PDB file of C-alpha atoms in Angstrom:
ATOM      1  CA  MET A  70     120.009  73.848-144.882  1.00 47.00           C
ATOM      2  CA  SER A  71     123.557  72.467-144.704  1.00 51.00           C
ATOM      3  CA  ILE A  72     125.389  71.296-147.801  1.00 70.00           C
ATOM      4  CA  ALA A  73     127.769  69.102-145.758  1.00 84.00           C
ATOM      5  CA  ARG A  74     127.349  65.398-146.421  1.00 91.00           C
ATOM      6  CA  ILE A  75     126.165  63.255-143.545  1.00 93.00           C
ATOM      7  CA  CYS A  76     126.732  59.615-142.655  1.00 95.00           C
ATOM      8  CA  SER A  77     124.779  57.138-144.810  1.00 94.00           C
ATOM      9  CA  ARG A  78     123.906  54.925-141.822  1.00 94.00           C
ATOM     10  CA  ALA A  79     120.257  55.075-140.760  1.00 93.00           C
ATOM     11  CA  ALA A  80     119.508  57.543-137.945  1.00 93.00           C
ATOM     12  CA  CYS A  81     123.092  58.898-137.949  1.00 95.00           C
ATOM     13  CA  HIS A  82     123.308  62.615-138.562  1.00 94.00           C
ATOM     14  CA  ARG A  83     127.029  63.127-137.976  1.00 95.00           C
ATOM     15  CA  PRO A  84     129.198  64.595-140.761  1.00 94.00           C
ATOM     16  CA  ALA A  85     130.754  62.104-143.165  1.00 94.00           C
ATOM     17  CA  VAL A  86     134.547  61.768-143.213  1.00 92.00           C
ATOM     18  CA  SER A  87     135.059  58.579-145.264  1.00 93.00           C
ATOM     19  CA  THR A  88     133.615  56.928-148.360  1.00 95.00           C
ATOM     20  CA  LEU A  89     132.933  53.186-148.526  1.00 95.00           C
ATOM     21  CA  THR A  90     132.923  51.380-151.870  1.00 94.00           C
ATOM     22  CA  TYR A  91     132.266  47.698-152.505  1.00 93.00           C
ATOM     23  CA  VAL A  92     134.256  45.859-155.193  1.00 91.00           C
ATOM     24  CA  TYR A  93     132.062  42.808-155.679  1.00 91.00           C
ATOM     25  CA  ALA A  94     134.351  41.106-158.200  1.00 91.00           C
ATOM     26  CA  ASP A  95     137.179  41.015-155.635  1.00 91.00           C
ATOM     27  CA  SER A  96     135.013  40.575-152.502  1.00 93.00           C
ATOM     28  CA  THR A  97     136.578  43.728-151.124  1.00 94.00           C
ATOM     29  CA  CYS A  98     135.369  46.784-149.193  1.00 94.00           C
ATOM     30  CA  VAL A  99     137.436  49.911-149.796  1.00 94.00           C
ATOM     31  CA  LEU A 100     137.229  52.616-147.133  1.00 95.00           C
ATOM     32  CA  GLY A 101     138.993  55.811-148.060  1.00 93.00           C
ATOM     33  CA  PRO A 102     138.867  59.558-147.552  1.00 91.00           C
ATOM     34  CA  LEU A 103     135.591  61.313-148.301  1.00 90.00           C
ATOM     35  CA  ALA A 104     135.089  61.382-152.054  1.00 89.00           C
ATOM     36  CA  THR A 105     134.908  64.741-153.765  1.00 86.00           C
ATOM     37  CA  TYR A 106     131.398  64.018-155.056  1.00 86.00           C
ATOM     38  CA  ALA A 107     128.624  61.818-153.702  1.00 86.00           C
ATOM     39  CA  GLU A 108     128.357  58.734-155.912  1.00 86.00           C
ATOM     40  CA  PRO A 109     125.218  56.587-156.176  1.00 87.00           C
ATOM     41  CA  HIS A 110     126.901  53.269-155.269  1.00 90.00           C
ATOM     42  CA  CYS A 111     129.186  54.577-152.526  1.00 94.00           C
ATOM     43  CA  TYR A 112     128.400  55.197-148.881  1.00 95.00           C
ATOM     44  CA  ASP A 113     129.615  58.160-146.843  1.00 95.00           C
ATOM     45  CA  LEU A 114     130.423  57.279-143.230  1.00 95.00           C
ATOM     46  CA  CYS A 115     131.133  59.303-140.099  1.00 94.00           C
ATOM     47  CA  ALA A 116     134.352  58.671-138.165  1.00 93.00           C
ATOM     48  CA  ASP A 117     132.629  56.370-135.646  1.00 95.00           C
ATOM     49  CA  HIS A 118     130.998  54.131-138.260  1.00 95.00           C
ATOM     50  CA  ALA A 119     134.171  54.087-140.386  1.00 94.00           C
ATOM     51  CA  ASP A 120     136.228  52.895-137.379  1.00 93.00           C
ATOM     52  CA  ARG A 121     133.740  50.129-136.537  1.00 94.00           C
ATOM     53  CA  LEU A 122     133.340  48.879-140.122  1.00 94.00           C
ATOM     54  CA  THR A 123     133.554  45.121-140.579  1.00 92.00           C
ATOM     55  CA  ALA A 124     133.275  43.141-143.799  1.00 91.00           C
ATOM     56  CA  PRO A 125     131.077  40.121-144.559  1.00 90.00           C
ATOM     57  CA  ASN A 126     132.659  36.676-144.100  1.00 94.00           C
ATOM     58  CA  GLY A 127     135.214  36.002-146.827  1.00 95.00           C
ATOM     59  CA  TRP A 128     135.568  39.680-147.715  1.00 94.00           C
ATOM     60  CA  GLU A 129     138.611  41.891-147.203  1.00 94.00           C
ATOM     61  CA  VAL A 130     138.597  45.503-145.974  1.00 94.00           C
ATOM     62  CA  ILE A 131     141.132  47.882-147.471  1.00 93.00           C
ATOM     63  CA  ARG A 132     141.509  51.097-145.481  1.00 93.00           C
ATOM     64  CA  LEU A 133     143.130  53.904-147.437  1.00 90.00           C
ATOM     65  CA  ALA A 134     144.582  56.447-145.041  1.00 80.00           C
ATOM     66  CA  PRO A 135     144.418  60.020-146.291  1.00 68.00           C
ATOM     67  CA  ASP A 136     147.770  61.541-147.201  1.00 64.00           C
ATOM     68  CA  PRO A 137     148.181  64.641-144.977  1.00 63.00           C
ATOM     69  CA  ALA A 138     150.381  66.322-147.604  1.00 59.00           C
ATOM     70  CA  ALA A 139     147.695  65.885-150.256  1.00 60.00           C
ATOM     71  CA  ALA A 140     144.996  67.474-148.084  1.00 61.00           C
ATOM     72  CA  GLY A 141     146.219  71.024-148.694  1.00 64.00           C
ATOM     73  CA  PRO A 142     146.705  72.846-151.965  1.00 66.00           C
ATOM     74  CA  SER A 143     149.741  71.766-153.972  1.00 70.00           C
ATOM     75  CA  ASN A 144     151.993  73.661-156.350  1.00 75.00           C
ATOM     76  CA  ASP A 145     150.100  72.025-159.240  1.00 79.00           C
ATOM     77  CA  ASP A 146     146.821  73.431-157.896  1.00 76.00           C
ATOM     78  CA  LEU A 147     148.300  76.914-157.669  1.00 82.00           C
ATOM     79  CA  GLU A 148     149.727  76.701-161.190  1.00 86.00           C
ATOM     80  CA  ALA A 149     146.405  75.459-162.599  1.00 85.00           C
ATOM     81  CA  LEU A 150     144.589  78.334-160.896  1.00 85.00           C
ATOM     82  CA  ALA A 151     147.069  80.883-162.255  1.00 86.00           C
ATOM     83  CA  ASN A 152     146.706  79.454-165.787  1.00 87.00           C
ATOM     84  CA  ALA A 153     142.904  79.611-165.539  1.00 87.00           C
ATOM     85  CA  VAL A 154     143.034  83.252-164.427  1.00 87.00           C
ATOM     86  CA  ARG A 155     145.405  84.127-167.289  1.00 86.00           C
ATOM     87  CA  GLU A 156     143.129  82.376-169.794  1.00 85.00           C
ATOM     88  CA  ALA A 157     140.027  84.164-168.505  1.00 83.00           C
ATOM     89  CA  ALA A 158     141.769  87.539-168.555  1.00 82.00           C
ATOM     90  CA  ARG A 159     143.003  87.212-172.146  1.00 80.00           C
ATOM     91  CA  PRO A 160     140.987  89.558-174.361  1.00 78.00           C
ATOM     92  CA  LEU A 161     139.127  88.075-177.304  1.00 69.00           C
ATOM     93  CA  PRO A 162     139.558  89.676-180.711  1.00 68.00           C
ATOM     94  CA  PRO A 163     136.562  91.820-181.646  1.00 67.00           C
ATOM     95  CA  ALA A 164     133.830  90.086-183.607  1.00 64.00           C
ATOM     96  CA  ARG A 165     132.506  91.405-186.900  1.00 69.00           C
ATOM     97  CA  PRO A 166     128.865  92.494-186.786  1.00 70.00           C
ATOM     98  CA  GLY A 167     126.601  89.488-187.308  1.00 66.00           C
ATOM     99  CA  GLN A 168     129.427  87.010-186.742  1.00 69.00           C
ATOM    100  CA  PRO A 169     130.070  85.033-183.535  1.00 63.00           C
ATOM    101  CA  ALA A 170     133.165  85.987-181.580  1.00 67.00           C
ATOM    102  CA  PRO A 171     136.235  83.923-182.498  1.00 65.00           C
ATOM    103  CA  GLY A 172     136.502  80.932-180.183  1.00 68.00           C
ATOM    104  CA  ALA A 173     132.820  81.110-179.214  1.00 73.00           C
ATOM    105  CA  PRO A 174     130.704  77.972-179.652  1.00 75.00           C
ATOM    106  CA  VAL A 175     128.174  78.125-182.467  1.00 76.00           C
ATOM    107  CA  GLU A 176     124.566  77.052-181.851  1.00 79.00           C
ATOM    108  CA  VAL A 177     123.472  74.543-184.489  1.00 81.00           C
ATOM    109  CA  ALA A 178     120.165  73.261-183.077  1.00 81.00           C
ATOM    110  CA  ARG A 179     117.707  73.868-180.251  1.00 82.00           C
ATOM    111  CA  ARG A 180     115.042  71.700-178.633  1.00 79.00           C
ATOM    112  CA  GLY A 181     113.162  73.329-175.766  1.00 78.00           C
ATOM    113  CA  HIS A 182     115.684  74.703-173.303  1.00 78.00           C
ATOM    114  CA  LEU A 183     118.506  72.512-174.669  1.00 78.00           C
ATOM    115  CA  ARG A 184     120.987  73.786-177.237  1.00 79.00           C
ATOM    116  CA  MET A 185     123.419  71.845-179.426  1.00 80.00           C
ATOM    117  CA  LEU A 186     126.690  73.691-179.856  1.00 79.00           C
ATOM    118  CA  ARG A 187     129.413  73.066-182.416  1.00 78.00           C
ATOM    119  CA  ASP A 188     133.007  73.343-181.280  1.00 73.00           C
ATOM    120  CA  PRO A 189     134.409  76.540-182.857  1.00 67.00           C
ATOM    121  CA  ASP A 190     137.590  74.668-183.825  1.00 65.00           C
ATOM    122  CA  ASP A 191     135.609  72.137-185.881  1.00 65.00           C
ATOM    123  CA  THR A 192     134.913  73.175-189.415  1.00 57.00           C
ATOM    124  CA  PRO A 193     132.056  71.484-191.279  1.00 57.00           C
ATOM    125  CA  GLY A 194     133.298  68.579-193.378  1.00 55.00           C
ATOM    126  CA  HIS A 195     136.628  68.497-191.587  1.00 50.00           C
ATOM    127  CA  ASP A 196     137.595  65.427-189.570  1.00 52.00           C
ATOM    128  CA  ASN A 197     139.884  66.273-186.638  1.00 49.00           C
ATOM    129  CA  LYS A 198     141.220  62.705-186.471  1.00 50.00           C
ATOM    130  CA  GLU A 199     144.663  62.071-187.886  1.00 48.00           C
ATOM    131  CA  GLN A 200     144.696  60.388-191.254  1.00 46.00           C
ATOM    132  CA  ALA A 201     146.657  57.124-191.137  1.00 43.00           C
TER     133      ALA A 201
END
């Protein structure tokens, strides 16, 4: 089974390369690069169907060309990755027996397989919002 997204058009099994979104309030169709995630109200199109796209009468089509420079990893991506690796590699202080590790979420309730966790930075009775 392939995880690649395919064209949304009926009977088309080619790989999707563009995402089509309708903006009803502006009577506009926006055709852009393939979205990172499949959205319920967007349509993924193959190159052939994207090229032949026409809009209903009175509607405008906006074609967003992908930026070739943005397609590859950027310096910001590399820096974010390095920061994530540093954060994951930082050792946590040892926990006292019977106490959760510092920075670990605390379970406050459970229903079936779902758990409600409290942010470790929140203390009971303390409001994190600034006082005006």
